[in-house]
PDB file of C-alpha atoms (C1' of nucleotides) in Angstrom:
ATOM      1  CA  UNK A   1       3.554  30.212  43.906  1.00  0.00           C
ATOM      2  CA  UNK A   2       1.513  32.399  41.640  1.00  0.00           C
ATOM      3  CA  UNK A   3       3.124  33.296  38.437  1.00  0.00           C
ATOM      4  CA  UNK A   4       3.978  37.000  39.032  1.00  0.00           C
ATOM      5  CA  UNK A   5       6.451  38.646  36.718  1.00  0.00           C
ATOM      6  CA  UNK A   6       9.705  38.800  38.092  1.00  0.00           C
ATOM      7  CA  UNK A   7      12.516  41.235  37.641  1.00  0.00           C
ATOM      8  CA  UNK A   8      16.002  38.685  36.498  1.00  0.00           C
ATOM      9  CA  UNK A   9      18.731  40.008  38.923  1.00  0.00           C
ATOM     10  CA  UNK A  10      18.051  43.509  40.703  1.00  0.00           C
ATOM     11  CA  UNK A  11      21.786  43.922  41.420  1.00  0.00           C
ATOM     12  CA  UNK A  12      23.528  45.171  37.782  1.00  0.00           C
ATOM     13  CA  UNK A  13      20.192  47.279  37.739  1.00  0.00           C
ATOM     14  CA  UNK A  14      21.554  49.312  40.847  1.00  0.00           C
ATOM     15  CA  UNK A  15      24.496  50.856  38.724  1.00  0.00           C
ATOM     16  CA  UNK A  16      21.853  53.486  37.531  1.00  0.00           C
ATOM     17  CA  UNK A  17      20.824  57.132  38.461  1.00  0.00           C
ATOM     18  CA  UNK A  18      19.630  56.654  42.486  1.00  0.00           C
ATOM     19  CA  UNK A  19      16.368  59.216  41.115  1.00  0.00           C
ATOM     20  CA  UNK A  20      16.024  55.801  38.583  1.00  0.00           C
ATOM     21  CA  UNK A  21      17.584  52.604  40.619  1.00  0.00           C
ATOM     22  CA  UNK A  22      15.101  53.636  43.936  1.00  0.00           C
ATOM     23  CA  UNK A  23      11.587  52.883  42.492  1.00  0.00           C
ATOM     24  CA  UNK A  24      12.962  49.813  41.403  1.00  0.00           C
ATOM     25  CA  UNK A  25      13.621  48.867  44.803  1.00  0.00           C
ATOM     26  CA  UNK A  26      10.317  49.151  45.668  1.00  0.00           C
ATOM     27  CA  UNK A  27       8.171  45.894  46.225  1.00  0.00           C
ATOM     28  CA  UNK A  28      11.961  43.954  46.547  1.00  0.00           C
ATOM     29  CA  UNK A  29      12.357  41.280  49.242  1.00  0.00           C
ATOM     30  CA  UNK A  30      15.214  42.257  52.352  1.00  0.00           C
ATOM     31  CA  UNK A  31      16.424  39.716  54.142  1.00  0.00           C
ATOM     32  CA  UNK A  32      19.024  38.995  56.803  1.00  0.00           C
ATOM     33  CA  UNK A  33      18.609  36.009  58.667  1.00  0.00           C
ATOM     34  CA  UNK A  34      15.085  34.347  59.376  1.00  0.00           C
ATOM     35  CA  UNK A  35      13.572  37.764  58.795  1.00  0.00           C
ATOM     36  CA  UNK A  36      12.288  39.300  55.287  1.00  0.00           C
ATOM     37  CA  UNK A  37      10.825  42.559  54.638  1.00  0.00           C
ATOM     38  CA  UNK A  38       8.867  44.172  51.241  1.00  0.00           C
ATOM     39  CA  UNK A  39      10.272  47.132  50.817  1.00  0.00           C
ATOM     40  CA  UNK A  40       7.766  49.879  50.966  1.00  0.00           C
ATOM     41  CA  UNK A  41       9.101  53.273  51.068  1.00  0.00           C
ATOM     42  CA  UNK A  42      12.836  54.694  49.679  1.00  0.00           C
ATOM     43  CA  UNK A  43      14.336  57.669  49.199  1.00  0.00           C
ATOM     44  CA  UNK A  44      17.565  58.386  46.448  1.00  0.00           C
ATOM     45  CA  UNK A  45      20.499  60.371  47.651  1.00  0.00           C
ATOM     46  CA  UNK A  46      22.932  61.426  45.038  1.00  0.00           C
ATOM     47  CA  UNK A  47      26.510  62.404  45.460  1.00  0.00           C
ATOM     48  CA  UNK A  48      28.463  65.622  45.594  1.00  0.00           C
ATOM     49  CA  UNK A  49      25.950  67.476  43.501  1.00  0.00           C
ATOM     50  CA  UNK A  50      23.071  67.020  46.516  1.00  0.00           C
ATOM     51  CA  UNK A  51      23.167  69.096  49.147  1.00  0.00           C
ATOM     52  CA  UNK A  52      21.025  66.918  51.222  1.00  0.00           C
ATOM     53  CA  UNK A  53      23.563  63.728  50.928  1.00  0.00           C
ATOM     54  CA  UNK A  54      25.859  63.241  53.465  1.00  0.00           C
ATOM     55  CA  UNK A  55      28.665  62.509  50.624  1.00  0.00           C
ATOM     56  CA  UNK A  56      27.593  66.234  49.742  1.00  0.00           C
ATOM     57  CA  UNK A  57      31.492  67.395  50.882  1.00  0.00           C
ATOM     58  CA  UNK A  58      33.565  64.525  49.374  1.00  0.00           C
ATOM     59  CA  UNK A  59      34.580  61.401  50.240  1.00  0.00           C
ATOM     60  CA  UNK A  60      35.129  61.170  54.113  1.00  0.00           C
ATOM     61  CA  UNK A  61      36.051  57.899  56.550  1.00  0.00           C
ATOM     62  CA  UNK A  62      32.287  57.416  57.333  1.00  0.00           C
ATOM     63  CA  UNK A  63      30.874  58.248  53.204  1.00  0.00           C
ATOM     64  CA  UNK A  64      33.717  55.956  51.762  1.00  0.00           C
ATOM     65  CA  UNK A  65      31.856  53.096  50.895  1.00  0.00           C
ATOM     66  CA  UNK A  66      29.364  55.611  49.192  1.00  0.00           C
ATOM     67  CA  UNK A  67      31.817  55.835  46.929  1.00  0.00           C
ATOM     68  CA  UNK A  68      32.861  52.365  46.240  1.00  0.00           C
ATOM     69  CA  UNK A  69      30.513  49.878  43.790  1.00  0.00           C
ATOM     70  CA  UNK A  70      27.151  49.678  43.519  1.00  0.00           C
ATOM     71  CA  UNK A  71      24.774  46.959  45.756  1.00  0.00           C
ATOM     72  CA  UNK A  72      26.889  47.355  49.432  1.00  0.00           C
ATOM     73  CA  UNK A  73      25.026  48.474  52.558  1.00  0.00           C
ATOM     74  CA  UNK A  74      25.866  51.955  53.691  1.00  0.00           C
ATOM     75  CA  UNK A  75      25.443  52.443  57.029  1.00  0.00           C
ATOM     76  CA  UNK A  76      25.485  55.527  59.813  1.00  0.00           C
ATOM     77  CA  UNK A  77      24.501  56.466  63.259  1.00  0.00           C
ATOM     78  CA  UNK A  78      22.477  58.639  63.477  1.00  0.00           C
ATOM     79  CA  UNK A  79      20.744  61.253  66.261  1.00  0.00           C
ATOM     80  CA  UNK A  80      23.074  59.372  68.830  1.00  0.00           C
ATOM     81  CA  UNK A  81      20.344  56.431  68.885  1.00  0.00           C
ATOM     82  CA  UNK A  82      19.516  55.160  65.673  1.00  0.00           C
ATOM     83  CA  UNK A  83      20.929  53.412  62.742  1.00  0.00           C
ATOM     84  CA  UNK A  84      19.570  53.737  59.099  1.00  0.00           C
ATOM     85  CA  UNK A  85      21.102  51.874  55.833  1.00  0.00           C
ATOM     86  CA  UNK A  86      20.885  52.568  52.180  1.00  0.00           C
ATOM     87  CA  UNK A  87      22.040  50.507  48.985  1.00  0.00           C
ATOM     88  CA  UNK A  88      24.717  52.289  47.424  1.00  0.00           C
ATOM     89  CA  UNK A  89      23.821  52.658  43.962  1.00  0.00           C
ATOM     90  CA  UNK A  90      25.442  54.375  41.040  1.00  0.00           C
ATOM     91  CA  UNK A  91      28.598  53.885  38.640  1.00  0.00           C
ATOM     92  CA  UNK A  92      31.889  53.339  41.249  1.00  0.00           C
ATOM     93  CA  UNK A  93      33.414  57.198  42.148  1.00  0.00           C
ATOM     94  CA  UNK A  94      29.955  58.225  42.445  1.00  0.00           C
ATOM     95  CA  UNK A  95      28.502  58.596  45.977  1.00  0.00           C
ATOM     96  CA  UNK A  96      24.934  58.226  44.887  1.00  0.00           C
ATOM     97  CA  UNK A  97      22.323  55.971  47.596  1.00  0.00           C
ATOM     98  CA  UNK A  98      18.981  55.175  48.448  1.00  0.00           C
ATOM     99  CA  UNK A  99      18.032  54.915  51.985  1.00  0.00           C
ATOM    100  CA  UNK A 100      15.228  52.418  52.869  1.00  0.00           C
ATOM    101  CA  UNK A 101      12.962  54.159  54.741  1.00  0.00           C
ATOM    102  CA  UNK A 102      10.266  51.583  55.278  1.00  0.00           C
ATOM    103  CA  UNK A 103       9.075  47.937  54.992  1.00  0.00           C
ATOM    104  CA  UNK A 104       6.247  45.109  55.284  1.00  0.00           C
ATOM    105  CA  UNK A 105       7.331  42.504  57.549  1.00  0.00           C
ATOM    106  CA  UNK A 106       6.964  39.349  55.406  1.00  0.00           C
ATOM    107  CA  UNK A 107       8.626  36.271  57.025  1.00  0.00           C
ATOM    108  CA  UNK A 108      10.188  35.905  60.652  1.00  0.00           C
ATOM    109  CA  UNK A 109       7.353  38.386  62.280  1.00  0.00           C
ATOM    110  CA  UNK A 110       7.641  37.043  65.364  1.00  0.00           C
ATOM    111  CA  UNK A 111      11.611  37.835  65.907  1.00  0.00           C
ATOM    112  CA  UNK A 112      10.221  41.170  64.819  1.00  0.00           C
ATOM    113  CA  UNK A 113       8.142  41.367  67.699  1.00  0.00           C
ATOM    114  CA  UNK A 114      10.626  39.870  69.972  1.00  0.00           C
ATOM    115  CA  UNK A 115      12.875  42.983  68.906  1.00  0.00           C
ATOM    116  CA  UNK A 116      10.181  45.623  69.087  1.00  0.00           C
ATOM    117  CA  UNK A 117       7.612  44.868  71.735  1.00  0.00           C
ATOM    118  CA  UNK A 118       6.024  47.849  71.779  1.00  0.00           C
ATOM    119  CA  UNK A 119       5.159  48.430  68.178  1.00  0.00           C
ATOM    120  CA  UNK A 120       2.094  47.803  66.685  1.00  0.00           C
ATOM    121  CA  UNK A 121       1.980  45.905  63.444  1.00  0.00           C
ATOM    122  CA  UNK A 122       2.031  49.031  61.332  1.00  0.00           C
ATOM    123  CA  UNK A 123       5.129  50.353  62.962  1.00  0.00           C
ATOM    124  CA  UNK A 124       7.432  47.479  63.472  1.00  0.00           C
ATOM    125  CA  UNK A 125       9.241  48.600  60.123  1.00  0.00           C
ATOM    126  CA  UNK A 126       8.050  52.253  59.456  1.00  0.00           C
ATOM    127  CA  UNK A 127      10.745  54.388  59.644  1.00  0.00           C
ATOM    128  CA  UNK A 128      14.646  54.502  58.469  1.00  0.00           C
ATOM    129  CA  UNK A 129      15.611  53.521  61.838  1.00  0.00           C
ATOM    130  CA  UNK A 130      12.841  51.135  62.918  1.00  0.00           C
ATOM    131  CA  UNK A 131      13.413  48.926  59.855  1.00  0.00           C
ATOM    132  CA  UNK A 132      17.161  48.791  60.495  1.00  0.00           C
ATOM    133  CA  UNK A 133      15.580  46.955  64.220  1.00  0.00           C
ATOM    134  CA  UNK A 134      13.131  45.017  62.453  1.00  0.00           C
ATOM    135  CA  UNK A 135      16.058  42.970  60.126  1.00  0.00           C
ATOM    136  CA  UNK A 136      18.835  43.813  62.916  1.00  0.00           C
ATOM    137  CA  UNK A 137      20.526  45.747  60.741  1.00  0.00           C
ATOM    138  CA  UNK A 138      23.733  47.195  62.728  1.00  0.00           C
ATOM    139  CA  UNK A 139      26.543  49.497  62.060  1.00  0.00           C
ATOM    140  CA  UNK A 140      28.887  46.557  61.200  1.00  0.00           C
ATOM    141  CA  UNK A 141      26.528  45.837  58.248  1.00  0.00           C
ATOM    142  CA  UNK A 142      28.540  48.970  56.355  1.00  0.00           C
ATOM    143  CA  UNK A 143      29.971  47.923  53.497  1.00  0.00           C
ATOM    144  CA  UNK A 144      28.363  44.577  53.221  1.00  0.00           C
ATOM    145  CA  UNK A 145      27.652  43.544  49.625  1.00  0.00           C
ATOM    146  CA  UNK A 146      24.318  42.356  48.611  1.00  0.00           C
ATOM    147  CA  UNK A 147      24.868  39.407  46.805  1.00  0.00           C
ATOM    148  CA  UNK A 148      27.108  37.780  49.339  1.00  0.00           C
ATOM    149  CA  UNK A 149      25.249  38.450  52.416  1.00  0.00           C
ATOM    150  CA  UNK A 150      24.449  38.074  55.475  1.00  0.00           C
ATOM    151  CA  UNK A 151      22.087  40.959  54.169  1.00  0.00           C
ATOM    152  CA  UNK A 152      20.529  39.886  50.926  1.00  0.00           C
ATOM    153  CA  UNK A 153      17.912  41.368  48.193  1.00  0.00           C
ATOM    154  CA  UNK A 154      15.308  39.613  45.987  1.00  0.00           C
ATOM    155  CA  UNK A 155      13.521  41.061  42.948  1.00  0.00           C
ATOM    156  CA  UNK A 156       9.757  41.466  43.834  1.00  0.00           C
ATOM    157  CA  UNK A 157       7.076  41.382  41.519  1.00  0.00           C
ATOM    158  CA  UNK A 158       6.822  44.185  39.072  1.00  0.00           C
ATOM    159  CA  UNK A 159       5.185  47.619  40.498  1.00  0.00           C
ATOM    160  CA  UNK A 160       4.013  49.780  37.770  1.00  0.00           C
ATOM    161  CA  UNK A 161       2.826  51.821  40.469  1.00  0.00           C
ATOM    162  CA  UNK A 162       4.495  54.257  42.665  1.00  0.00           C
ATOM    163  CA  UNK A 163       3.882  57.625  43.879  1.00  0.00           C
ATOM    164  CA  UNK A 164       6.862  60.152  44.572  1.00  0.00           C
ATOM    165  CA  UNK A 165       7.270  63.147  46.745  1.00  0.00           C
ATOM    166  CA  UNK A 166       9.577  65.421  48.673  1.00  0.00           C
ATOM    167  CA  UNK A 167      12.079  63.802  50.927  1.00  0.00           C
ATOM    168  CA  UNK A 168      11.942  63.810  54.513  1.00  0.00           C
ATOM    169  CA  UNK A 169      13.883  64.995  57.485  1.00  0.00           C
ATOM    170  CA  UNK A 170      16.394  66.865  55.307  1.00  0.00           C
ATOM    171  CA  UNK A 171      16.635  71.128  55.787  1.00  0.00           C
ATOM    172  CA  UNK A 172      18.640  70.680  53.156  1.00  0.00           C
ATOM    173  CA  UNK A 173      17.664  70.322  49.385  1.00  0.00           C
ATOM    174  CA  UNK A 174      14.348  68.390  50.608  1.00  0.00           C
ATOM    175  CA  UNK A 175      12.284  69.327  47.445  1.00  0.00           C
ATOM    176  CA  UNK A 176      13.335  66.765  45.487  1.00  0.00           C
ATOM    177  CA  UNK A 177      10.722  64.784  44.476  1.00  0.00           C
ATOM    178  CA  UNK A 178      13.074  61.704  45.421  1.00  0.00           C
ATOM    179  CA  UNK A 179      10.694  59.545  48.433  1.00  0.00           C
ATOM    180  CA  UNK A 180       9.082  56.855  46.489  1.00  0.00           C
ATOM    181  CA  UNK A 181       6.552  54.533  47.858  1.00  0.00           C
ATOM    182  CA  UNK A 182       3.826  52.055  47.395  1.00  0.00           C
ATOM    183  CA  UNK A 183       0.624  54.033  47.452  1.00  0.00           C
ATOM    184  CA  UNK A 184      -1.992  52.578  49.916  1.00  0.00           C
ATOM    185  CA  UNK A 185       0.589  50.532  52.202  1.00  0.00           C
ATOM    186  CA  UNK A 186      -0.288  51.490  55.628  1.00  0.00           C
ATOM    187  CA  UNK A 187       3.859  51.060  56.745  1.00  0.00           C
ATOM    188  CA  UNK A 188       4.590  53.906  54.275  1.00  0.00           C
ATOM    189  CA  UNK A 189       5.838  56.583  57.037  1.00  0.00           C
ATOM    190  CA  UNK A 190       3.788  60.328  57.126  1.00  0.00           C
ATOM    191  CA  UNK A 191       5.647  62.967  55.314  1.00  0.00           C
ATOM    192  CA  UNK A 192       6.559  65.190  58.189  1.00  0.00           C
ATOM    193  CA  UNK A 193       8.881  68.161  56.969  1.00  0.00           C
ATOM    194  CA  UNK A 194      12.409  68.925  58.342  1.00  0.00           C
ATOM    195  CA  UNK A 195      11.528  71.135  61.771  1.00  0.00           C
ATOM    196  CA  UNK A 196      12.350  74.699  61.501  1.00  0.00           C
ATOM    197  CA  UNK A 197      15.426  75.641  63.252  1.00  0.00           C
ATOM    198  CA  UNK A 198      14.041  76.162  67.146  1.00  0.00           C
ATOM    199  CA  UNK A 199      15.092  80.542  67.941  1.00  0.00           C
ATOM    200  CA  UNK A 200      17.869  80.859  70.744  1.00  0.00           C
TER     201      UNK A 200
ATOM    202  C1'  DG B   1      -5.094  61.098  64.111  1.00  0.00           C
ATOM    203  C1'  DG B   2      -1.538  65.405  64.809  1.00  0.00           C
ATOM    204  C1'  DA B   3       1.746  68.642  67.379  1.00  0.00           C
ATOM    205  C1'  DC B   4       5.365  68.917  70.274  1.00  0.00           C
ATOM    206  C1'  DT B   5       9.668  67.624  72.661  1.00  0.00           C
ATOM    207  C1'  DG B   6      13.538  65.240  75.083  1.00  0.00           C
ATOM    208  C1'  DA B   7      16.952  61.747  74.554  1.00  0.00           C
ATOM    209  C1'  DT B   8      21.675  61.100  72.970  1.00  0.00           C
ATOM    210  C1'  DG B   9      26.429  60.614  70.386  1.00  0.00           C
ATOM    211  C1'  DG B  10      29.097  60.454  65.982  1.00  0.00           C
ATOM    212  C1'  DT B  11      30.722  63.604  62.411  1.00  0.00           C
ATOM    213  C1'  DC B  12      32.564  67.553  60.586  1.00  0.00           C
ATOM    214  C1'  DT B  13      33.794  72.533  60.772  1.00  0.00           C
TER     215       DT B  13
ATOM    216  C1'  DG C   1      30.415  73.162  69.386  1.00  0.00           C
ATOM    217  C1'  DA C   2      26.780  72.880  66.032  1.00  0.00           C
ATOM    218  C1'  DC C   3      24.490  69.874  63.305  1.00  0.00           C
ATOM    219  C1'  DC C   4      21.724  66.109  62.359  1.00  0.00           C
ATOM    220  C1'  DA C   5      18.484  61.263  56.302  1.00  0.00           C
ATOM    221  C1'  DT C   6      14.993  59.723  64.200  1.00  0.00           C
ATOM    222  C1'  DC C   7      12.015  57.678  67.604  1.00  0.00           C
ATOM    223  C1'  DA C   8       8.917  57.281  71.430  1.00  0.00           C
ATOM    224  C1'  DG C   9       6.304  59.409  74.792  1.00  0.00           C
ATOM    225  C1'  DT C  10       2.873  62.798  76.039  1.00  0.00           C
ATOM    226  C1'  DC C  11      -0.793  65.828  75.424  1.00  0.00           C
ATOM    227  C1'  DC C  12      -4.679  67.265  72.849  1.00  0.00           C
ATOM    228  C1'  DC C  13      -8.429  66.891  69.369  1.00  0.00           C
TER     229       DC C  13
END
DNA sequence: GGACTGATGGTCT
DNA sequence: GACCATCAGTCCC
Protein backbone atom coordinates (compact mmCIF):
# COMPACT_ATOMS: atom_id res chain seq x y z
CA UNK A 1 0.00 0.00 0.00
CA UNK A 2 1.08 3.52 -0.75
CA UNK A 3 1.39 5.73 2.20
CA UNK A 4 -1.68 8.00 1.77
CA UNK A 5 -2.80 10.05 4.72
CA UNK A 6 -5.50 8.57 6.46
CA UNK A 7 -8.32 10.03 8.44
CA UNK A 8 -8.10 7.92 12.38
CA UNK A 9 -11.80 6.83 12.86
CA UNK A 10 -14.54 8.61 10.57
CA UNK A 11 -17.30 7.60 13.02
CA UNK A 12 -17.03 10.31 16.25
CA UNK A 13 -16.41 12.75 13.21
CA UNK A 14 -20.14 12.12 12.07
CA UNK A 15 -21.57 13.86 15.30
CA UNK A 16 -21.02 17.22 13.37
CA UNK A 17 -23.18 19.70 11.27
CA UNK A 18 -24.45 17.22 8.10
CA UNK A 19 -23.41 20.78 5.79
CA UNK A 20 -19.72 19.76 7.68
CA UNK A 21 -19.78 15.73 8.39
CA UNK A 22 -20.85 15.13 4.30
CA UNK A 23 -17.60 16.26 2.52
CA UNK A 24 -15.90 14.23 4.86
CA UNK A 25 -17.58 11.32 3.61
CA UNK A 26 -16.36 11.81 0.44
CA UNK A 27 -13.47 9.50 -0.91
CA UNK A 28 -14.61 6.92 2.29
CA UNK A 29 -14.69 3.17 1.59
CA UNK A 30 -18.63 1.37 1.84
CA UNK A 31 -18.76 -1.93 2.28
CA UNK A 32 -21.26 -4.70 2.94
CA UNK A 33 -20.24 -8.00 2.15
CA UNK A 34 -17.62 -8.85 -0.71
CA UNK A 35 -18.53 -5.52 -2.26
CA UNK A 36 -16.80 -1.94 -1.56
CA UNK A 37 -17.60 1.29 -3.01
CA UNK A 38 -15.59 5.02 -2.91
CA UNK A 39 -17.96 7.20 -2.16
CA UNK A 40 -18.30 9.82 -4.79
CA UNK A 41 -21.19 12.03 -4.49
CA UNK A 42 -23.40 13.05 -1.03
CA UNK A 43 -25.80 15.25 -0.18
CA UNK A 44 -26.53 16.67 3.82
CA UNK A 45 -30.07 16.77 5.03
CA UNK A 46 -30.64 18.55 8.25
CA UNK A 47 -33.50 18.19 10.63
CA UNK A 48 -36.64 20.10 11.43
CA UNK A 49 -35.19 23.37 10.28
CA UNK A 50 -34.96 21.92 6.35
CA UNK A 51 -37.74 21.91 4.48
CA UNK A 52 -36.35 19.52 2.04
CA UNK A 53 -35.67 16.64 4.86
CA UNK A 54 -38.08 14.20 5.30
CA UNK A 55 -37.64 14.67 9.31
CA UNK A 56 -38.82 18.30 8.22
CA UNK A 57 -42.37 17.57 10.40
CA UNK A 58 -40.95 15.78 13.49
CA UNK A 59 -40.10 12.63 14.43
CA UNK A 60 -42.41 10.01 12.67
CA UNK A 61 -42.29 5.83 12.65
CA UNK A 62 -40.30 5.89 9.33
CA UNK A 63 -37.72 9.33 10.43
CA UNK A 64 -37.13 7.76 13.98
CA UNK A 65 -33.85 6.54 13.60
CA UNK A 66 -33.03 10.08 12.11
CA UNK A 67 -33.30 11.01 15.31
CA UNK A 68 -31.39 8.52 17.24
CA UNK A 69 -27.18 8.64 17.32
CA UNK A 70 -25.01 9.46 14.86
CA UNK A 71 -23.25 6.61 12.25
CA UNK A 72 -26.72 4.21 11.70
CA UNK A 73 -28.09 3.65 8.20
CA UNK A 74 -31.32 5.43 7.49
CA UNK A 75 -33.23 3.91 5.12
CA UNK A 76 -36.68 4.60 2.91
CA UNK A 77 -38.61 3.49 -0.05
CA UNK A 78 -38.91 5.51 -2.22
CA UNK A 79 -41.07 6.26 -5.74
CA UNK A 80 -42.66 2.73 -5.00
CA UNK A 81 -39.35 1.10 -6.58
CA UNK A 82 -36.33 2.25 -5.12
CA UNK A 83 -34.43 2.32 -1.95
CA UNK A 84 -31.84 5.07 -0.98
CA UNK A 85 -29.76 5.23 2.51
CA UNK A 86 -28.04 8.00 4.31
CA UNK A 87 -25.66 8.05 7.49
CA UNK A 88 -27.40 9.71 10.14
CA UNK A 89 -25.19 12.27 11.37
CA UNK A 90 -25.54 14.94 13.99
CA UNK A 91 -25.69 15.25 17.97
CA UNK A 92 -28.67 12.48 19.16
CA UNK A 93 -32.38 14.53 19.06
CA UNK A 94 -31.22 15.97 15.95
CA UNK A 95 -32.58 14.49 12.68
CA UNK A 96 -29.74 15.71 10.57
CA UNK A 97 -28.38 13.00 7.40
CA UNK A 98 -26.48 12.68 4.43
CA UNK A 99 -27.75 10.60 1.69
CA UNK A 100 -25.13 8.83 -0.52
CA UNK A 101 -25.95 9.59 -3.75
CA UNK A 102 -23.15 7.94 -5.66
CA UNK A 103 -20.09 5.61 -5.69
CA UNK A 104 -16.93 3.95 -7.51
CA UNK A 105 -17.21 0.35 -7.44
CA UNK A 106 -13.88 -0.70 -5.84
CA UNK A 107 -13.84 -4.42 -4.84
CA UNK A 108 -16.51 -7.24 -5.63
CA UNK A 109 -17.33 -5.64 -9.32
CA UNK A 110 -18.38 -8.58 -10.60
CA UNK A 111 -21.41 -9.25 -7.94
CA UNK A 112 -22.06 -5.71 -9.09
CA UNK A 113 -22.60 -6.78 -12.44
CA UNK A 114 -24.35 -9.88 -11.49
CA UNK A 115 -26.93 -7.41 -9.74
CA UNK A 116 -27.12 -4.85 -12.51
CA UNK A 117 -26.68 -6.39 -15.91
CA UNK A 118 -27.62 -3.76 -17.80
CA UNK A 119 -25.49 -0.95 -16.52
CA UNK A 120 -22.55 0.20 -17.95
CA UNK A 121 -19.53 0.71 -15.77
CA UNK A 122 -20.29 4.35 -15.15
CA UNK A 123 -23.76 3.64 -13.92
CA UNK A 124 -23.59 0.59 -11.81
CA UNK A 125 -23.44 3.01 -8.67
CA UNK A 126 -24.62 6.49 -9.97
CA UNK A 127 -27.55 7.37 -8.39
CA UNK A 128 -29.18 7.22 -4.65
CA UNK A 129 -30.99 4.22 -5.64
CA UNK A 130 -28.57 2.42 -7.96
CA UNK A 131 -25.85 2.42 -5.29
CA UNK A 132 -28.24 1.04 -2.67
CA UNK A 133 -28.29 -2.22 -5.70
CA UNK A 134 -24.74 -2.05 -6.21
CA UNK A 135 -23.85 -2.93 -2.14
CA UNK A 136 -27.49 -4.62 -1.73
CA UNK A 137 -28.42 -2.25 0.46
CA UNK A 138 -32.22 -3.10 1.55
CA UNK A 139 -34.84 -1.61 3.68
CA UNK A 140 -33.89 -3.91 6.63
CA UNK A 141 -30.48 -2.13 6.62
CA UNK A 142 -32.48 0.91 8.67
CA UNK A 143 -31.07 1.48 11.67
CA UNK A 144 -27.96 -0.53 11.24
CA UNK A 145 -24.94 1.00 12.98
CA UNK A 146 -21.76 1.50 11.17
CA UNK A 147 -19.27 0.19 13.26
CA UNK A 148 -20.95 -3.11 13.89
CA UNK A 149 -22.01 -3.99 10.51
CA UNK A 150 -23.03 -5.91 8.18
CA UNK A 151 -22.73 -2.36 6.48
CA UNK A 152 -19.40 -0.87 7.35
CA UNK A 153 -17.31 2.53 6.56
CA UNK A 154 -13.54 3.13 6.15
CA UNK A 155 -11.73 6.48 6.20
CA UNK A 156 -10.34 7.16 2.63
CA UNK A 157 -7.49 9.13 1.87
CA UNK A 158 -7.70 12.79 2.52
CA UNK A 159 -9.66 14.96 -0.30
CA UNK A 160 -8.80 18.53 -0.09
CA UNK A 161 -10.88 18.76 -3.01
CA UNK A 162 -14.52 18.91 -3.46
CA UNK A 163 -16.91 20.91 -5.34
CA UNK A 164 -20.52 21.71 -3.90
CA UNK A 165 -23.78 22.61 -5.45
CA UNK A 166 -27.55 22.64 -5.21
CA UNK A 167 -29.22 19.46 -4.22
CA UNK A 168 -31.14 17.35 -6.40
CA UNK A 169 -34.61 16.02 -6.83
CA UNK A 170 -35.96 18.15 -3.97
CA UNK A 171 -38.97 21.06 -4.93
CA UNK A 172 -38.37 21.81 -1.74
CA UNK A 173 -35.51 24.03 -0.25
CA UNK A 174 -33.13 22.61 -3.18
CA UNK A 175 -30.78 25.72 -3.17
CA UNK A 176 -28.72 24.67 -0.68
CA UNK A 177 -25.48 24.39 -1.75
CA UNK A 178 -25.45 20.90 0.19
CA UNK A 179 -24.46 18.02 -2.99
CA UNK A 180 -20.83 17.51 -2.59
CA UNK A 181 -18.74 15.53 -4.90
CA UNK A 182 -15.42 14.56 -6.28
CA UNK A 183 -14.85 16.81 -9.24
CA UNK A 184 -13.85 14.85 -12.44
CA UNK A 185 -15.33 11.30 -11.30
CA UNK A 186 -17.32 10.20 -14.18
CA UNK A 187 -20.02 8.20 -11.46
CA UNK A 188 -20.80 11.68 -10.04
CA UNK A 189 -24.67 11.78 -11.20
CA UNK A 190 -25.85 15.08 -13.64
CA UNK A 191 -27.51 17.74 -11.66
CA UNK A 192 -30.98 17.50 -13.06
CA UNK A 193 -33.43 19.95 -11.13
CA UNK A 194 -36.65 18.87 -9.30
CA UNK A 195 -39.40 18.72 -12.43
CA UNK A 196 -41.89 21.41 -12.36
CA UNK A 197 -45.18 20.35 -11.13
CA UNK A 198 -46.87 18.75 -14.59
CA UNK A 199 -50.58 21.37 -15.12
CA UNK A 200 -53.90 19.27 -14.61
C1' DG B 1 -25.17 13.63 -24.85
C1' DG B 2 -30.20 15.66 -23.33
C1' DA B 3 -35.46 15.81 -22.89
C1' DC B 4 -39.28 13.42 -21.76
C1' DT B 5 -42.25 9.97 -19.49
C1' DG B 6 -44.32 5.77 -17.35
C1' DA B 7 -43.83 2.60 -13.63
C1' DT B 8 -45.22 1.91 -8.85
C1' DG B 9 -46.18 1.94 -3.51
C1' DG B 10 -45.15 3.81 1.18
C1' DT B 11 -46.01 7.97 3.89
C1' DC B 12 -48.45 11.64 5.59
C1' DT B 13 -52.29 15.04 5.43
C1' DG C 1 -55.54 11.19 -2.35
C1' DA C 2 -51.45 13.85 -3.22
C1' DC C 3 -46.81 13.73 -2.83
C1' DC C 4 -42.42 12.07 -3.70
C1' DA C 5 -34.27 12.76 -1.75
C1' DT C 6 -35.74 7.70 -8.77
C1' DC C 7 -34.70 4.82 -12.67
C1' DA C 8 -34.82 2.97 -17.25
C1' DG C 9 -36.51 3.22 -21.69
C1' DT C 10 -37.33 5.89 -25.82
C1' DC C 11 -36.77 9.46 -28.97
C1' DC C 12 -34.02 13.03 -30.84
C1' DC C 13 -29.74 15.72 -31.71
Amino acid sequence: MAASPERPGLLPLLAGRPEEVAPLLLGAVLRHGDVALRLTEVEAYAGEDDPGSHAYRGPTPRTEVMFGPAGRLYTYFSYGMHVCANVVVGEEGTAAAVLLRAGEVVEGRDIVRQRRPRSSERDLARGPARLCQALDITLEHGGADLGTGPVTIEPGPVRPRWESGPRVGLRQAAERPWRFWLPGEPSVSTYRPAAPRPPR
